[in-house]
Coordinates of C-alpha atoms in Angstrom, one line a residue:
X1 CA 144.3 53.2 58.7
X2 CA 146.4 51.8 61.7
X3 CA 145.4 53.1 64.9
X4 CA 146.7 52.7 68.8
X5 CA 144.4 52.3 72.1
X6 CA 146.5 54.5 74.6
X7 CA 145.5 55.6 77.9
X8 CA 147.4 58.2 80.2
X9 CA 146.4 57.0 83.8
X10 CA 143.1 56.0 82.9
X11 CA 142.1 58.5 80.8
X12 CA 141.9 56.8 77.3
X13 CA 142.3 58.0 73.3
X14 CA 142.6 56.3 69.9
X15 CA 145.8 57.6 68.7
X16 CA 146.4 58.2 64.8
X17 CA 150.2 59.3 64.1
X18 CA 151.0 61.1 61.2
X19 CA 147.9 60.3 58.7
X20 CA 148.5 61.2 55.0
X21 CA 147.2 64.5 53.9
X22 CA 144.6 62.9 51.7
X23 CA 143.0 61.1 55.1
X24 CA 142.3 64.4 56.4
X25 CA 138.6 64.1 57.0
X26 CA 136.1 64.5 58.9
X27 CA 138.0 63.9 62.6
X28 CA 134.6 65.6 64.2
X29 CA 132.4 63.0 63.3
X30 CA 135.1 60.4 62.9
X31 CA 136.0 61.0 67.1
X32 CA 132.2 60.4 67.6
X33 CA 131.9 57.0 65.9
X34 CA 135.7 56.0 66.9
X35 CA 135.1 56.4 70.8
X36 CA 131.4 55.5 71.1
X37 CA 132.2 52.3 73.7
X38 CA 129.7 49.6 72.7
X39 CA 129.6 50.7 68.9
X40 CA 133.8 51.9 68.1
X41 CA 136.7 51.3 69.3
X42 CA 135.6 53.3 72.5
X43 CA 137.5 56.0 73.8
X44 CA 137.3 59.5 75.7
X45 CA 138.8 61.1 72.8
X46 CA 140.5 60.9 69.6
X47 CA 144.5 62.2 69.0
X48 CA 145.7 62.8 65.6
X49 CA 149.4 63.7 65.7
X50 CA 152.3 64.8 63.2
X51 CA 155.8 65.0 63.5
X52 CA 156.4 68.1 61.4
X53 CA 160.0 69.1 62.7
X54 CA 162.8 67.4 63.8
X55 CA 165.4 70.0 65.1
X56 CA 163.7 70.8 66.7
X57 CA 161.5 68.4 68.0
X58 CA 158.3 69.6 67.3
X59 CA 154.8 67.5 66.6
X60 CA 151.5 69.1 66.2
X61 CA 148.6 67.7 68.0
X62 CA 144.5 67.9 67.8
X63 CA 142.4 66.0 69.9
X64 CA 138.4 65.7 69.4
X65 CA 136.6 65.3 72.8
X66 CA 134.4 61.9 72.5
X67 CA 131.2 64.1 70.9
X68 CA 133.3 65.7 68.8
X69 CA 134.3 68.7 70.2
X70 CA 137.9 70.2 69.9
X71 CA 140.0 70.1 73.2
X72 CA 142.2 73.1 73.8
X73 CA 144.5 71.4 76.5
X74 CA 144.8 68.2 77.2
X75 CA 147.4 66.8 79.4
X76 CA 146.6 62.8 79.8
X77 CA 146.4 63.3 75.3
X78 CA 149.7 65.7 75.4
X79 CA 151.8 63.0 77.6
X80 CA 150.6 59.7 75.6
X81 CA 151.4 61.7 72.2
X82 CA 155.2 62.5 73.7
X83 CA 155.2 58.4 75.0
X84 CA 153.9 57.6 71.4
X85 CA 156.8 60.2 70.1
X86 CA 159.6 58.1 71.8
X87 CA 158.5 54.8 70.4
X88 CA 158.0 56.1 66.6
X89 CA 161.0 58.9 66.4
X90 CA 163.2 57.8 69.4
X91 CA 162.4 61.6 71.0
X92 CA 162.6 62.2 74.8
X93 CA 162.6 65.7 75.1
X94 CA 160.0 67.7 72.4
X95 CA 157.6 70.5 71.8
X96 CA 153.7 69.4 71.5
X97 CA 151.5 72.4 69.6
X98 CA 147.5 71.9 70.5
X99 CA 145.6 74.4 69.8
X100 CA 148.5 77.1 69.2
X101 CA 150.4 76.9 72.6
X102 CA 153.4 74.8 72.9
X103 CA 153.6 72.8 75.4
X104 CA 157.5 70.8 76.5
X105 CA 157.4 67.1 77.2
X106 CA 160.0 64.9 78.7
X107 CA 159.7 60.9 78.4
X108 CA 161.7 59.2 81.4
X109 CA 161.7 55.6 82.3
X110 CA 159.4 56.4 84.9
X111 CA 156.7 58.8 83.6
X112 CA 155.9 61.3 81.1
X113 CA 155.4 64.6 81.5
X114 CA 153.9 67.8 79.7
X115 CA 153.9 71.5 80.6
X116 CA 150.7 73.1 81.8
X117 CA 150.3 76.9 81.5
X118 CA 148.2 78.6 84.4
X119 CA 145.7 81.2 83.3
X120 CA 142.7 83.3 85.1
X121 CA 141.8 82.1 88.5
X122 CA 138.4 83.1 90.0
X123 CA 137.6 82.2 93.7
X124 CA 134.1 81.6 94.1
X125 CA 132.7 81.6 90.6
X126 CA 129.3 78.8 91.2
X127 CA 127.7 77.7 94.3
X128 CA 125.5 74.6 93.9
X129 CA 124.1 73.3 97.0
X130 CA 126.0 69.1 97.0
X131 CA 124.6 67.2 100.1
X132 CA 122.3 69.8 101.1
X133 CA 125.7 71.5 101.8
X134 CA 126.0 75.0 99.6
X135 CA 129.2 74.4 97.8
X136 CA 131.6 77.0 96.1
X137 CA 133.1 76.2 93.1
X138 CA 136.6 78.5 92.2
X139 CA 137.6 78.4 88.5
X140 CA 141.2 78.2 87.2
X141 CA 142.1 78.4 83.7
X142 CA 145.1 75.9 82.4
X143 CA 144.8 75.9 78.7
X144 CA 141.0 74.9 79.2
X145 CA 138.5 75.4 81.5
X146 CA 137.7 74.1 84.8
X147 CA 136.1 75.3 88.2
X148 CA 137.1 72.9 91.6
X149 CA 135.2 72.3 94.1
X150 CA 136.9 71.1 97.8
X151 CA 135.0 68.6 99.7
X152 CA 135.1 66.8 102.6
X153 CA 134.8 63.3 100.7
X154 CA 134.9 63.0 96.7
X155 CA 133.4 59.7 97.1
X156 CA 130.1 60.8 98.7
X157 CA 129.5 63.3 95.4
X158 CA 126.8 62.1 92.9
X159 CA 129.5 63.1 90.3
X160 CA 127.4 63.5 87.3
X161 CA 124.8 64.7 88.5
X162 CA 126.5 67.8 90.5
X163 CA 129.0 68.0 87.3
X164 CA 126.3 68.5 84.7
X165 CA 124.6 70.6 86.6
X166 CA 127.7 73.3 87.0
X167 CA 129.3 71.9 83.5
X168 CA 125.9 73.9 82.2
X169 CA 126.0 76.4 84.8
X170 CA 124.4 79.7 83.3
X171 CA 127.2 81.6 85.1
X172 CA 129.6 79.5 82.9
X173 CA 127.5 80.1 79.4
X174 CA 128.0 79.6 76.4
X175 CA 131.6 77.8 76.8
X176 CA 130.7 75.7 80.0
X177 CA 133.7 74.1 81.8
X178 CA 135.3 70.7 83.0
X179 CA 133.9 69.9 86.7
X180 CA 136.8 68.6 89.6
X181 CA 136.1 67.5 93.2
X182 CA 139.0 67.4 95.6
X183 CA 139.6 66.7 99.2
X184 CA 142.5 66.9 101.1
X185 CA 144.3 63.2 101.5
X186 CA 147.4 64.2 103.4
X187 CA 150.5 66.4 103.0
X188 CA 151.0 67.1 99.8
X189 CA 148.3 64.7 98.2
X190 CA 144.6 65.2 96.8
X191 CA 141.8 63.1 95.9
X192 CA 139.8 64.1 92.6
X193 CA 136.8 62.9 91.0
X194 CA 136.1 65.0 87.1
X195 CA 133.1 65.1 85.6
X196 CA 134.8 66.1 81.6
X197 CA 133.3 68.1 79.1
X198 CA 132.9 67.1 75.7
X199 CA 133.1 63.5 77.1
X200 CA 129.9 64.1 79.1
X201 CA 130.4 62.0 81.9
X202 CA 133.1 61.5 84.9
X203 CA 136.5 60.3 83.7
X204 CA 139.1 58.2 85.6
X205 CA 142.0 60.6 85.3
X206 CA 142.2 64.6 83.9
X207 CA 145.3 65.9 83.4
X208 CA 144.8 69.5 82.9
X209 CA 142.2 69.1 86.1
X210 CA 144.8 67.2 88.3
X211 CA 146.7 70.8 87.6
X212 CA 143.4 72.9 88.5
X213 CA 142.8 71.2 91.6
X214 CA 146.6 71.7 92.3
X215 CA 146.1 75.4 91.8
X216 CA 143.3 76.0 93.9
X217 CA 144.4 73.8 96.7
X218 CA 147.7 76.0 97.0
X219 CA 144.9 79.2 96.7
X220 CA 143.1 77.9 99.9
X221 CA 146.1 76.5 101.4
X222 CA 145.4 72.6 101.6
X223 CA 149.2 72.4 99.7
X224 CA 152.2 73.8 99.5
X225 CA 153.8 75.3 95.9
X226 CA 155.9 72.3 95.2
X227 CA 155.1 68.8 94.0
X228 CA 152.1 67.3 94.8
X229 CA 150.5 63.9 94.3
X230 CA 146.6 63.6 92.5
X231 CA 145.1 60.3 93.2
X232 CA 142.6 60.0 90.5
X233 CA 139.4 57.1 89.9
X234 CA 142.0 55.0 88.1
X235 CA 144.2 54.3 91.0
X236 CA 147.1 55.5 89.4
X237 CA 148.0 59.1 90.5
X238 CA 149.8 62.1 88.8
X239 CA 152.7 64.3 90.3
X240 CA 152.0 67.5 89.7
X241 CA 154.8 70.4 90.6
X242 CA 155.8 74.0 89.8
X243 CA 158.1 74.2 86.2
X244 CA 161.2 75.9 87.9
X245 CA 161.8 78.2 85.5
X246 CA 158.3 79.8 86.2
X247 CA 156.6 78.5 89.1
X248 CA 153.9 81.4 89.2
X249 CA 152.3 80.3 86.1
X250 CA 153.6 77.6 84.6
X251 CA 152.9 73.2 86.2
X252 CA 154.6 70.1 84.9
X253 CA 151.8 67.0 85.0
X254 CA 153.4 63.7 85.1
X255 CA 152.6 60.0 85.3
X256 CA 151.9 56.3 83.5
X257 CA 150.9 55.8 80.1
X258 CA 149.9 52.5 78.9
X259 CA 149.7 51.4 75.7
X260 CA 146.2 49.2 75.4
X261 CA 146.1 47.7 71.8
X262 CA 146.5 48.3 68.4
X263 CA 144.5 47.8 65.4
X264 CA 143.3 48.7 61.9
X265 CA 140.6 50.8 60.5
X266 CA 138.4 49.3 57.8

């Protein structure tokens, strides 16, 4: 089975497009093996994708967190699947179904990018006491969950120790939740650092927690509702801006993807 290394600034999968019915197996336990990084391939998560309609352009998408857990949203997995779409099927424009929400990509020369849908947001939802500084964490839904906390400097948090601690925050029982830290890096720009669940540990990049943070920001006014830039541990930021046909509820999340390496199953 042929396979792909992609990552989507920094956060990375093992892609598998349009497997034959008969390989349907085990993805659970085949995501744990596949992305385990000093025993597989090594990965934050595994993508399985089909193309299963043309007119319109339509694929279906399921991606298994790296301890085999099924991810809900996705965006870094959504916006390599559309890069990956272009390059097999010649699409630029397309639906993406994960998890039974559509979600529209557009593949430019310059970026790809996917449509985020805002949920529930929750001011204040944890406290945890970071730097002997009590902290408040607000929650905002965008096809999965995730609370944000804003700091004065992401790189003074002990990441993963803070995010494990509110990832299995009794408050946030029995689903838990994706953990971001932002601070404010100018006019229209954040700094984030995510601690992901189902991966367990902090990521370099977070697509649907790039649009979180964005949320929250705008809620206690650190941006403006229009496009804003999400520097991320990878170095290489995501835009992040209103969809203009429904600003209120609706983000587009755009940036790199980079395909890695490709290789074969035995």
């Amino acid at each position: 089975m042929r396979f792909r290394k992609i990552h989507g600034a920094g956060n990375d999968f093992v892609f598998l497009s349009d497997p034959a019915p008969e390989s349907d197996n085990d993805w659970a336990k085949e995501a744990e093996q596949l992305c385990a990084r000093r025993t597989g391939v090594g990965a934050d998560g595994l993508v399985i994708s089909r193309l299963i309609s043309t007119d319109p352009a339509l694929l279906e998408v399921a991606c298994f967190n790296a301890d085999g857990s099924t991810a809900t949203m996705c965006g870094n997995a959504l916006r390599c699947t559309a890069w990956l779409a272009r390059q097999d099927h010649g699409l630029t424009a397309m639906g993406l179904l994960m998890a039974g929400v559509t979600h529209e990509a557009v593949v430019d020369d310059d970026a790809v990018w996917v449509s985020a849908e805002v949920g529930a947001v929750h001011p204040r939802r944890v406290q945890a006491v970071i730097n002997s500084r009590p902290t408040w964490f607000d929650s905002a839904y965008t096809g999965t969950e995730h609370v944000v906390a804003v700091v004065d400097d992401v790189d003074a948090i002990d990441t993963a120790t803070v995010g494990r601690l509110i990832r299995h925050h009794a408050d946030l029982a029995p689903l838990g939740t994706n953990v971001n830290f932002v601070q404010s890096a100018g006019s229209q720009e954040l700094r984030i650092r995510t601690y992901e669940r189902g991966v367990e540990a902090e990521t370099l990049s977070c697509g649907s927690g790039a649009v979180a943070a964005v949320v929250i920001a705008n809620m206690r006014g650190l941006v403006a509702q229009r496009t804003v830039t999400v520097h991320n541990q990878a170095g290489e930021p995501l835009t992040v801006r209103p969809h203009p046909d429904r600003p209120t509820r609706t983000q587009w999340v755009g940036g790199p993807v980079t395909h890695t390496f490709e290789g074969v199953l035995a």
